[in-house]
Amino acid sequence: MNGFITPLKTKREIAQDTMAFEFEKPAKFDFIAGQTVDVTLGTRVYTFSIASAPHEPVIRIATRMRNSEFKKELGRLTKGEKVRIQGPSGDFVLPKKFTQRIAMLAGGIGITPFLSIVSSATRENFPHRLYLFYSNTTIASAPFLKELEHIAAENSRFALIPTITDKVSTLWPYERGRVDGRMLTRHLGDLLSVRYYLAGPPGFVFAMRRILDEKGVDEDNIRTEEFSGYA
């Protein structure tokens, strides 16, 4: 079996029932922001989007801690314990040459590839406009929100648009409710001149795809990444 054996460096809770795990990045492990990695524990293999950016010295993954055997085993890992990783793989990445604006629609833990993408774009001084619509049920369940706010403060070409679908304090400064056509239009204007990336639980991705289809967005301008097991 090909791949790398690498130790766990840190693990931490990043949102309600959600953990991030950082593994030492092997010297020859190169990837593009938005790609995935396979993690093997015993006989079980699970695919994760890489949440760290290519320039970082770690491979960061994040997951909702459900009651599966793999998640239990992952949660029991201690610093220095080693796992096998394979990859990178996947083409959920930004094109090298393009003129369109980019709108990223993330539901919950679907934020992971976009954290990598916006971190990389900020470091590399990416020239085009990025919009991130980030939907969560509650503030407590929103992974990496603080990190994204810091990136948005640093990068004037990156617009962070979080929204909470449950009841939220009047002090919440962002959007409220589900991402819909009206919300997209408020921030994007002409929806047909944008390239879209959708990531999250299957129900979220399906709902976003339906909205874009109803608005007449060309299917060639829509990329999707479904995160199974989080419906």
mmCIF file with all atom_site columns, N, CA and C in Angstrom, residues 27-90:
data_model
loop_
_atom_site.group_PDB
_atom_site.id
_atom_site.type_symbol
_atom_site.label_atom_id
_atom_site.label_alt_id
_atom_site.label_comp_id
_atom_site.label_asym_id
_atom_site.label_entity_id
_atom_site.label_seq_id
_atom_site.pdbx_PDB_ins_code
_atom_site.Cartn_x
_atom_site.Cartn_y
_atom_site.Cartn_z
_atom_site.occupancy
_atom_site.B_iso_or_equiv
_atom_site.pdbx_formal_charge
_atom_site.auth_seq_id
_atom_site.auth_comp_id
_atom_site.auth_asym_id
_atom_site.auth_atom_id
_atom_site.pdbx_PDB_model_num
ATOM 1   N N  . ALA A 1 27 ? 7.685   15.323 3.878  1.00 0.00 ? 27 ALA A N  1
ATOM 2   C CA . ALA A 1 27 ? 8.502   16.204 3.040  1.00 0.00 ? 27 ALA A CA 1
ATOM 3   C C  . ALA A 1 27 ? 8.058   16.208 1.577  1.00 0.00 ? 27 ALA A C  1
ATOM 4   N N  . LYS A 1 28 ? 7.613   15.077 1.071  1.00 0.00 ? 28 LYS A N  1
ATOM 5   C CA . LYS A 1 28 ? 7.266   14.983 -0.347 1.00 0.00 ? 28 LYS A CA 1
ATOM 6   C C  . LYS A 1 28 ? 5.757   15.004 -0.593 1.00 0.00 ? 28 LYS A C  1
ATOM 7   N N  . PHE A 1 29 ? 5.013   15.453 0.395  1.00 0.00 ? 29 PHE A N  1
ATOM 8   C CA . PHE A 1 29 ? 3.555   15.522 0.228  1.00 0.00 ? 29 PHE A CA 1
ATOM 9   C C  . PHE A 1 29 ? 3.190   16.913 -0.274 1.00 0.00 ? 29 PHE A C  1
ATOM 10  N N  . ASP A 1 30 ? 2.852   17.018 -1.543 1.00 0.00 ? 30 ASP A N  1
ATOM 11  C CA . ASP A 1 30 ? 2.461   18.281 -2.157 1.00 0.00 ? 30 ASP A CA 1
ATOM 12  C C  . ASP A 1 30 ? 1.010   18.186 -2.614 1.00 0.00 ? 30 ASP A C  1
ATOM 13  N N  . PHE A 1 31 ? 0.249   19.243 -2.396 1.00 0.00 ? 31 PHE A N  1
ATOM 14  C CA . PHE A 1 31 ? -1.152  19.215 -2.803 1.00 0.00 ? 31 PHE A CA 1
ATOM 15  C C  . PHE A 1 31 ? -1.599  20.609 -3.227 1.00 0.00 ? 31 PHE A C  1
ATOM 16  N N  . ILE A 1 32 ? -2.776  20.661 -3.850 1.00 0.00 ? 32 ILE A N  1
ATOM 17  C CA . ILE A 1 32 ? -3.398  21.920 -4.258 1.00 0.00 ? 32 ILE A CA 1
ATOM 18  C C  . ILE A 1 32 ? -4.571  22.185 -3.329 1.00 0.00 ? 32 ILE A C  1
ATOM 19  N N  . ALA A 1 33 ? -4.739  23.425 -2.924 1.00 0.00 ? 33 ALA A N  1
ATOM 20  C CA . ALA A 1 33 ? -5.846  23.777 -2.026 1.00 0.00 ? 33 ALA A CA 1
ATOM 21  C C  . ALA A 1 33 ? -7.172  23.300 -2.609 1.00 0.00 ? 33 ALA A C  1
ATOM 22  N N  . GLY A 1 34 ? -7.919  22.565 -1.783 1.00 0.00 ? 34 GLY A N  1
ATOM 23  C CA . GLY A 1 34 ? -9.195  22.016 -2.207 1.00 0.00 ? 34 GLY A CA 1
ATOM 24  C C  . GLY A 1 34 ? -9.172  20.509 -2.385 1.00 0.00 ? 34 GLY A C  1
ATOM 25  N N  . GLN A 1 35 ? -7.988  19.896 -2.350 1.00 0.00 ? 35 GLN A N  1
ATOM 26  C CA . GLN A 1 35 ? -7.883  18.458 -2.552 1.00 0.00 ? 35 GLN A CA 1
ATOM 27  C C  . GLN A 1 35 ? -8.154  17.677 -1.259 1.00 0.00 ? 35 GLN A C  1
ATOM 28  N N  . THR A 1 36 ? -8.214  16.351 -1.401 1.00 0.00 ? 36 THR A N  1
ATOM 29  C CA . THR A 1 36 ? -8.534  15.465 -0.287 1.00 0.00 ? 36 THR A CA 1
ATOM 30  C C  . THR A 1 36 ? -7.379  14.529 0.022  1.00 0.00 ? 36 THR A C  1
ATOM 31  N N  . VAL A 1 37 ? -7.499  13.850 1.174  1.00 0.00 ? 37 VAL A N  1
ATOM 32  C CA . VAL A 1 37 ? -6.521  12.855 1.590  1.00 0.00 ? 37 VAL A CA 1
ATOM 33  C C  . VAL A 1 37 ? -7.278  11.679 2.211  1.00 0.00 ? 37 VAL A C  1
ATOM 34  N N  . ASP A 1 38 ? -6.769  10.470 2.021  1.00 0.00 ? 38 ASP A N  1
ATOM 35  C CA . ASP A 1 38 ? -7.332  9.285  2.665  1.00 0.00 ? 38 ASP A CA 1
ATOM 36  C C  . ASP A 1 38 ? -6.539  8.975  3.920  1.00 0.00 ? 38 ASP A C  1
ATOM 37  N N  . VAL A 1 39 ? -7.242  8.775  5.034  1.00 0.00 ? 39 VAL A N  1
ATOM 38  C CA . VAL A 1 39 ? -6.615  8.441  6.307  1.00 0.00 ? 39 VAL A CA 1
ATOM 39  C C  . VAL A 1 39 ? -6.995  7.015  6.670  1.00 0.00 ? 39 VAL A C  1
ATOM 40  N N  . THR A 1 40 ? -5.994  6.184  6.978  1.00 0.00 ? 40 THR A N  1
ATOM 41  C CA . THR A 1 40 ? -6.226  4.790  7.333  1.00 0.00 ? 40 THR A CA 1
ATOM 42  C C  . THR A 1 40 ? -5.947  4.574  8.813  1.00 0.00 ? 40 THR A C  1
ATOM 43  N N  . LEU A 1 41 ? -6.930  3.991  9.500  1.00 0.00 ? 41 LEU A N  1
ATOM 44  C CA . LEU A 1 41 ? -6.783  3.577  10.892 1.00 0.00 ? 41 LEU A CA 1
ATOM 45  C C  . LEU A 1 41 ? -7.171  2.103  10.964 1.00 0.00 ? 41 LEU A C  1
ATOM 46  N N  . GLY A 1 42 ? -6.199  1.245  11.229 1.00 0.00 ? 42 GLY A N  1
ATOM 47  C CA . GLY A 1 42 ? -6.480  -0.186 11.200 1.00 0.00 ? 42 GLY A CA 1
ATOM 48  C C  . GLY A 1 42 ? -6.851  -0.619 9.800  1.00 0.00 ? 42 GLY A C  1
ATOM 49  N N  . THR A 1 43 ? -8.049  -1.163 9.650  1.00 0.00 ? 43 THR A N  1
ATOM 50  C CA . THR A 1 43 ? -8.523  -1.587 8.328  1.00 0.00 ? 43 THR A CA 1
ATOM 51  C C  . THR A 1 43 ? -9.496  -0.585 7.724  1.00 0.00 ? 43 THR A C  1
ATOM 52  N N  . ARG A 1 44 ? -9.750  0.504  8.425  1.00 0.00 ? 44 ARG A N  1
ATOM 53  C CA . ARG A 1 44 ? -10.746 1.465  7.973  1.00 0.00 ? 44 ARG A CA 1
ATOM 54  C C  . ARG A 1 44 ? -10.073 2.662  7.300  1.00 0.00 ? 44 ARG A C  1
ATOM 55  N N  . VAL A 1 45 ? -10.673 3.098  6.198  1.00 0.00 ? 45 VAL A N  1
ATOM 56  C CA . VAL A 1 45 ? -10.153 4.236  5.439  1.00 0.00 ? 45 VAL A CA 1
ATOM 57  C C  . VAL A 1 45 ? -11.261 5.277  5.301  1.00 0.00 ? 45 VAL A C  1
ATOM 58  N N  . TYR A 1 46 ? -10.915 6.542  5.531  1.00 0.00 ? 46 TYR A N  1
ATOM 59  C CA . TYR A 1 46 ? -11.891 7.616  5.424  1.00 0.00 ? 46 TYR A CA 1
ATOM 60  C C  . TYR A 1 46 ? -11.262 8.763  4.636  1.00 0.00 ? 46 TYR A C  1
ATOM 61  N N  . THR A 1 47 ? -12.053 9.376  3.773  1.00 0.00 ? 47 THR A N  1
ATOM 62  C CA . THR A 1 47 ? -11.565 10.477 2.942  1.00 0.00 ? 47 THR A CA 1
ATOM 63  C C  . THR A 1 47 ? -11.942 11.818 3.572  1.00 0.00 ? 47 THR A C  1
ATOM 64  N N  . PHE A 1 48 ? -10.963 12.712 3.681  1.00 0.00 ? 48 PHE A N  1
ATOM 65  C CA . PHE A 1 48 ? -11.178 14.041 4.248  1.00 0.00 ? 48 PHE A CA 1
ATOM 66  C C  . PHE A 1 48 ? -10.670 15.103 3.280  1.00 0.00 ? 48 PHE A C  1
ATOM 67  N N  . SER A 1 49 ? -11.386 16.212 3.201  1.00 0.00 ? 49 SER A N  1
ATOM 68  C CA . SER A 1 49 ? -10.814 17.398 2.549  1.00 0.00 ? 49 SER A CA 1
ATOM 69  C C  . SER A 1 49 ? -9.712  17.937 3.446  1.00 0.00 ? 49 SER A C  1
ATOM 70  N N  . ILE A 1 50 ? -8.654  18.437 2.838  1.00 0.00 ? 50 ILE A N  1
ATOM 71  C CA . ILE A 1 50 ? -7.546  19.003 3.597  1.00 0.00 ? 50 ILE A CA 1
ATOM 72  C C  . ILE A 1 50 ? -7.893  20.449 3.953  1.00 0.00 ? 50 ILE A C  1
ATOM 73  N N  . ALA A 1 51 ? -7.913  20.737 5.250  1.00 0.00 ? 51 ALA A N  1
ATOM 74  C CA . ALA A 1 51 ? -8.287  22.078 5.701  1.00 0.00 ? 51 ALA A CA 1
ATOM 75  C C  . ALA A 1 51 ? -7.100  23.025 5.779  1.00 0.00 ? 51 ALA A C  1
ATOM 76  N N  . SER A 1 52 ? -5.892  22.491 5.850  1.00 0.00 ? 52 SER A N  1
ATOM 77  C CA . SER A 1 52 ? -4.703  23.341 5.869  1.00 0.00 ? 52 SER A CA 1
ATOM 78  C C  . SER A 1 52 ? -4.363  23.791 4.455  1.00 0.00 ? 52 SER A C  1
ATOM 79  N N  . ALA A 1 53 ? -3.601  24.859 4.348  1.00 0.00 ? 53 ALA A N  1
ATOM 80  C CA . ALA A 1 53 ? -3.160  25.349 3.041  1.00 0.00 ? 53 ALA A CA 1
ATOM 81  C C  . ALA A 1 53 ? -1.841  24.688 2.660  1.00 0.00 ? 53 ALA A C  1
ATOM 82  N N  . PRO A 1 54 ? -1.515  24.653 1.378  1.00 0.00 ? 54 PRO A N  1
ATOM 83  C CA . PRO A 1 54 ? -0.288  23.977 0.931  1.00 0.00 ? 54 PRO A CA 1
ATOM 84  C C  . PRO A 1 54 ? 0.994   24.494 1.580  1.00 0.00 ? 54 PRO A C  1
ATOM 85  N N  . HIS A 1 55 ? 1.028   25.761 1.983  1.00 0.00 ? 55 HIS A N  1
ATOM 86  C CA . HIS A 1 55 ? 2.256   26.310 2.561  1.00 0.00 ? 55 HIS A CA 1
ATOM 87  C C  . HIS A 1 55 ? 2.438   25.938 4.033  1.00 0.00 ? 55 HIS A C  1
ATOM 88  N N  . GLU A 1 56 ? 1.419   25.371 4.672  1.00 0.00 ? 56 GLU A N  1
ATOM 89  C CA . GLU A 1 56 ? 1.514   25.047 6.091  1.00 0.00 ? 56 GLU A CA 1
ATOM 90  C C  . GLU A 1 56 ? 2.278   23.741 6.306  1.00 0.00 ? 56 GLU A C  1
ATOM 91  N N  . PRO A 1 57 ? 2.935   23.587 7.470  1.00 0.00 ? 57 PRO A N  1
ATOM 92  C CA . PRO A 1 57 ? 3.754   22.403 7.730  1.00 0.00 ? 57 PRO A CA 1
ATOM 93  C C  . PRO A 1 57 ? 2.970   21.218 8.257  1.00 0.00 ? 57 PRO A C  1
ATOM 94  N N  . VAL A 1 58 ? 1.638   21.286 8.218  1.00 0.00 ? 58 VAL A N  1
ATOM 95  C CA . VAL A 1 58 ? 0.794   20.203 8.724  1.00 0.00 ? 58 VAL A CA 1
ATOM 96  C C  . VAL A 1 58 ? -0.259  19.830 7.695  1.00 0.00 ? 58 VAL A C  1
ATOM 97  N N  . ILE A 1 59 ? -0.803  18.621 7.873  1.00 0.00 ? 59 ILE A N  1
ATOM 98  C CA . ILE A 1 59 ? -2.001  18.208 7.143  1.00 0.00 ? 59 ILE A CA 1
ATOM 99  C C  . ILE A 1 59 ? -3.140  18.256 8.156  1.00 0.00 ? 59 ILE A C  1
ATOM 100 N N  . ARG A 1 60 ? -4.030  19.221 7.989  1.00 0.00 ? 60 ARG A N  1
ATOM 101 C CA . ARG A 1 60 ? -5.136  19.390 8.927  1.00 0.00 ? 60 ARG A CA 1
ATOM 102 C C  . ARG A 1 60 ? -6.411  18.819 8.323  1.00 0.00 ? 60 ARG A C  1
ATOM 103 N N  . ILE A 1 61 ? -7.109  18.003 9.113  1.00 0.00 ? 61 ILE A N  1
ATOM 104 C CA . ILE A 1 61 ? -8.428  17.522 8.732  1.00 0.00 ? 61 ILE A CA 1
ATOM 105 C C  . ILE A 1 61 ? -9.386  17.899 9.855  1.00 0.00 ? 61 ILE A C  1
ATOM 106 N N  . ALA A 1 62 ? -10.658 17.924 9.563  1.00 0.00 ? 62 ALA A N  1
ATOM 107 C CA . ALA A 1 62 ? -11.656 18.226 10.586 1.00 0.00 ? 62 ALA A CA 1
ATOM 108 C C  . ALA A 1 62 ? -12.904 17.408 10.307 1.00 0.00 ? 62 ALA A C  1
ATOM 109 N N  . THR A 1 63 ? -13.592 17.033 11.371 1.00 0.00 ? 63 THR A N  1
ATOM 110 C CA . THR A 1 63 ? -14.765 16.188 11.200 1.00 0.00 ? 63 THR A CA 1
ATOM 111 C C  . THR A 1 63 ? -15.738 16.352 12.356 1.00 0.00 ? 63 THR A C  1
ATOM 112 N N  . ARG A 1 64 ? -17.018 16.143 12.069 1.00 0.00 ? 64 ARG A N  1
ATOM 113 C CA . ARG A 1 64 ? -18.010 16.015 13.121 1.00 0.00 ? 64 ARG A CA 1
ATOM 114 C C  . ARG A 1 64 ? -17.769 14.657 13.783 1.00 0.00 ? 64 ARG A C  1
ATOM 115 N N  . MET A 1 65 ? -17.773 14.607 15.097 1.00 0.00 ? 65 MET A N  1
ATOM 116 C CA . MET A 1 65 ? -17.449 13.371 15.807 1.00 0.00 ? 65 MET A CA 1
ATOM 117 C C  . MET A 1 65 ? -18.697 12.531 16.027 1.00 0.00 ? 65 MET A C  1
ATOM 118 N N  . ARG A 1 66 ? -19.068 11.787 14.996 1.00 0.00 ? 66 ARG A N  1
ATOM 119 C CA . ARG A 1 66 ? -20.228 10.904 15.049 1.00 0.00 ? 66 ARG A CA 1
ATOM 120 C C  . ARG A 1 66 ? -19.863 9.586  15.724 1.00 0.00 ? 66 ARG A C  1
ATOM 121 N N  . ASN A 1 67 ? -20.880 8.742  15.917 1.00 0.00 ? 67 ASN A N  1
ATOM 122 C CA . ASN A 1 67 ? -20.699 7.519  16.690 1.00 0.00 ? 67 ASN A CA 1
ATOM 123 C C  . ASN A 1 67 ? -20.301 6.331  15.819 1.00 0.00 ? 67 ASN A C  1
ATOM 124 N N  . SER A 1 68 ? -19.375 6.549  14.886 1.00 0.00 ? 68 SER A N  1
ATOM 125 C CA . SER A 1 68 ? -18.878 5.452  14.049 1.00 0.00 ? 68 SER A CA 1
ATOM 126 C C  . SER A 1 68 ? -17.584 4.921  14.649 1.00 0.00 ? 68 SER A C  1
ATOM 127 N N  . GLU A 1 69 ? -17.228 3.698  14.304 1.00 0.00 ? 69 GLU A N  1
ATOM 128 C CA . GLU A 1 69 ? -16.011 3.101  14.842 1.00 0.00 ? 69 GLU A CA 1
ATOM 129 C C  . GLU A 1 69 ? -14.781 3.888  14.395 1.00 0.00 ? 69 GLU A C  1
ATOM 130 N N  . PHE A 1 70 ? -14.791 4.347  13.145 1.00 0.00 ? 70 PHE A N  1
ATOM 131 C CA . PHE A 1 70 ? -13.647 5.121  12.666 1.00 0.00 ? 70 PHE A CA 1
ATOM 132 C C  . PHE A 1 70 ? -13.495 6.411  13.468 1.00 0.00 ? 70 PHE A C  1
ATOM 133 N N  . LYS A 1 71 ? -14.605 7.128  13.680 1.00 0.00 ? 71 LYS A N  1
ATOM 134 C CA . LYS A 1 71 ? -14.536 8.389  14.413 1.00 0.00 ? 71 LYS A CA 1
ATOM 135 C C  . LYS A 1 71 ? -14.099 8.163  15.865 1.00 0.00 ? 71 LYS A C  1
ATOM 136 N N  . LYS A 1 72 ? -14.564 7.077  16.469 1.00 0.00 ? 72 LYS A N  1
ATOM 137 C CA . LYS A 1 72 ? -14.138 6.764  17.836 1.00 0.00 ? 72 LYS A CA 1
ATOM 138 C C  . LYS A 1 72 ? -12.637 6.522  17.888 1.00 0.00 ? 72 LYS A C  1
ATOM 139 N N  . GLU A 1 73 ? -12.136 5.753  16.911 1.00 0.00 ? 73 GLU A N  1
ATOM 140 C CA . GLU A 1 73 ? -10.704 5.453  16.879 1.00 0.00 ? 73 GLU A CA 1
ATOM 141 C C  . GLU A 1 73 ? -9.892  6.714  16.609 1.00 0.00 ? 73 GLU A C  1
ATOM 142 N N  . LEU A 1 74 ? -10.395 7.556  15.724 1.00 0.00 ? 74 LEU A N  1
ATOM 143 C CA . LEU A 1 74 ? -9.723  8.818  15.433 1.00 0.00 ? 74 LEU A CA 1
ATOM 144 C C  . LEU A 1 74 ? -9.668  9.697  16.687 1.00 0.00 ? 74 LEU A C  1
ATOM 145 N N  . GLY A 1 75 ? -10.771 9.768  17.411 1.00 0.00 ? 75 GLY A N  1
ATOM 146 C CA . GLY A 1 75 ? -10.826 10.597 18.606 1.00 0.00 ? 75 GLY A CA 1
ATOM 147 C C  . GLY A 1 75 ? -9.910  10.119 19.716 1.00 0.00 ? 75 GLY A C  1
ATOM 148 N N  . ARG A 1 76 ? -9.574  8.819  19.710 1.00 0.00 ? 76 ARG A N  1
ATOM 149 C CA . ARG A 1 76 ? -8.701  8.268  20.748 1.00 0.00 ? 76 ARG A CA 1
ATOM 150 C C  . ARG A 1 76 ? -7.211  8.487  20.453 1.00 0.00 ? 76 ARG A C  1
ATOM 151 N N  . LEU A 1 77 ? -6.894  8.953  19.252 1.00 0.00 ? 77 LEU A N  1
ATOM 152 C CA . LEU A 1 77 ? -5.485  9.171  18.920 1.00 0.00 ? 77 LEU A CA 1
ATOM 153 C C  . LEU A 1 77 ? -4.835  10.152 19.891 1.00 0.00 ? 77 LEU A C  1
ATOM 154 N N  . THR A 1 78 ? -3.598  9.878  20.241 1.00 0.00 ? 78 THR A N  1
ATOM 155 C CA . THR A 1 78 ? -2.835  10.782 21.099 1.00 0.00 ? 78 THR A CA 1
ATOM 156 C C  . THR A 1 78 ? -1.636  11.317 20.324 1.00 0.00 ? 78 THR A C  1
ATOM 157 N N  . LYS A 1 79 ? -1.069  12.398 20.818 1.00 0.00 ? 79 LYS A N  1
ATOM 158 C CA . LYS A 1 79 ? 0.059   13.033 20.154 1.00 0.00 ? 79 LYS A CA 1
ATOM 159 C C  . LYS A 1 79 ? 1.183   12.026 19.916 1.00 0.00 ? 79 LYS A C  1
ATOM 160 N N  . GLY A 1 80 ? 1.698   11.991 18.693 1.00 0.00 ? 80 GLY A N  1
ATOM 161 C CA . GLY A 1 80 ? 2.792   11.093 18.335 1.00 0.00 ? 80 GLY A CA 1
ATOM 162 C C  . GLY A 1 80 ? 2.346   9.792  17.712 1.00 0.00 ? 80 GLY A C  1
ATOM 163 N N  . GLU A 1 81 ? 1.071   9.408  17.905 1.00 0.00 ? 81 GLU A N  1
ATOM 164 C CA . GLU A 1 81 ? 0.574   8.192  17.261 1.00 0.00 ? 81 GLU A CA 1
ATOM 165 C C  . GLU A 1 81 ? 0.517   8.408  15.753 1.00 0.00 ? 81 GLU A C  1
ATOM 166 N N  . LYS A 1 82 ? 0.794   7.352  15.006 1.00 0.00 ? 82 LYS A N  1
ATOM 167 C CA . LYS A 1 82 ? 0.928   7.493  13.557 1.00 0.00 ? 82 LYS A CA 1
ATOM 168 C C  . LYS A 1 82 ? -0.255  6.885  12.809 1.00 0.00 ? 82 LYS A C  1
ATOM 169 N N  . VAL A 1 83 ? -0.559  7.494  11.681 1.00 0.00 ? 83 VAL A N  1
ATOM 170 C CA . VAL A 1 83 ? -1.585  6.997  10.772 1.00 0.00 ? 83 VAL A CA 1
ATOM 171 C C  . VAL A 1 83 ? -0.988  6.928  9.374  1.00 0.00 ? 83 VAL A C  1
ATOM 172 N N  . ARG A 1 84 ? -1.658  6.206  8.503  1.00 0.00 ? 84 ARG A N  1
ATOM 173 C CA . ARG A 1 84 ? -1.258  6.176  7.098  1.00 0.00 ? 84 ARG A CA 1
ATOM 174 C C  . ARG A 1 84 ? -2.141  7.143  6.327  1.00 0.00 ? 84 ARG A C  1
ATOM 175 N N  . ILE A 1 85 ? -1.516  7.980  5.521  1.00 0.00 ? 85 ILE A N  1
ATOM 176 C CA . ILE A 1 85 ? -2.274  8.870  4.646  1.00 0.00 ? 85 ILE A CA 1
ATOM 177 C C  . ILE A 1 85 ? -1.909  8.579  3.198  1.00 0.00 ? 85 ILE A C  1
ATOM 178 N N  . GLN A 1 86 ? -2.894  8.705  2.342  1.00 0.00 ? 86 GLN A N  1
ATOM 179 C CA . GLN A 1 86 ? -2.691  8.528  0.908  1.00 0.00 ? 86 GLN A CA 1
ATOM 180 C C  . GLN A 1 86 ? -3.302  9.711  0.172  1.00 0.00 ? 86 GLN A C  1
ATOM 181 N N  . GLY A 1 87 ? -2.647  10.110 -0.888 1.00 0.00 ? 87 GLY A N  1
ATOM 182 C CA . GLY A 1 87 ? -3.124  11.237 -1.654 1.00 0.00 ? 87 GLY A CA 1
ATOM 183 C C  . GLY A 1 87 ? -1.961  12.153 -2.008 1.00 0.00 ? 87 GLY A C  1
ATOM 184 N N  . PRO A 1 88 ? -2.310  13.376 -2.399 1.00 0.00 ? 88 PRO A N  1
ATOM 185 C CA . PRO A 1 88 ? -3.648  13.950 -2.447 1.00 0.00 ? 88 PRO A CA 1
ATOM 186 C C  . PRO A 1 88 ? -4.423  13.473 -3.682 1.00 0.00 ? 88 PRO A C  1
ATOM 187 N N  . SER A 1 89 ? -5.716  13.769 -3.659 1.00 0.00 ? 89 SER A N  1
ATOM 188 C CA . SER A 1 89 ? -6.543  13.438 -4.815 1.00 0.00 ? 89 SER A CA 1
ATOM 189 C C  . SER A 1 89 ? -7.666  14.459 -4.928 1.00 0.00 ? 89 SER A C  1
ATOM 190 N N  . GLY A 1 90 ? -8.378  14.393 -6.053 1.00 0.00 ? 90 GLY A N  1
ATOM 191 C CA . GLY A 1 90 ? -9.513  15.278 -6.259 1.00 0.00 ? 90 GLY A CA 1
ATOM 192 C C  . GLY A 1 90 ? -9.179  16.505 -7.087 1.00 0.00 ? 90 GLY A C  1
#
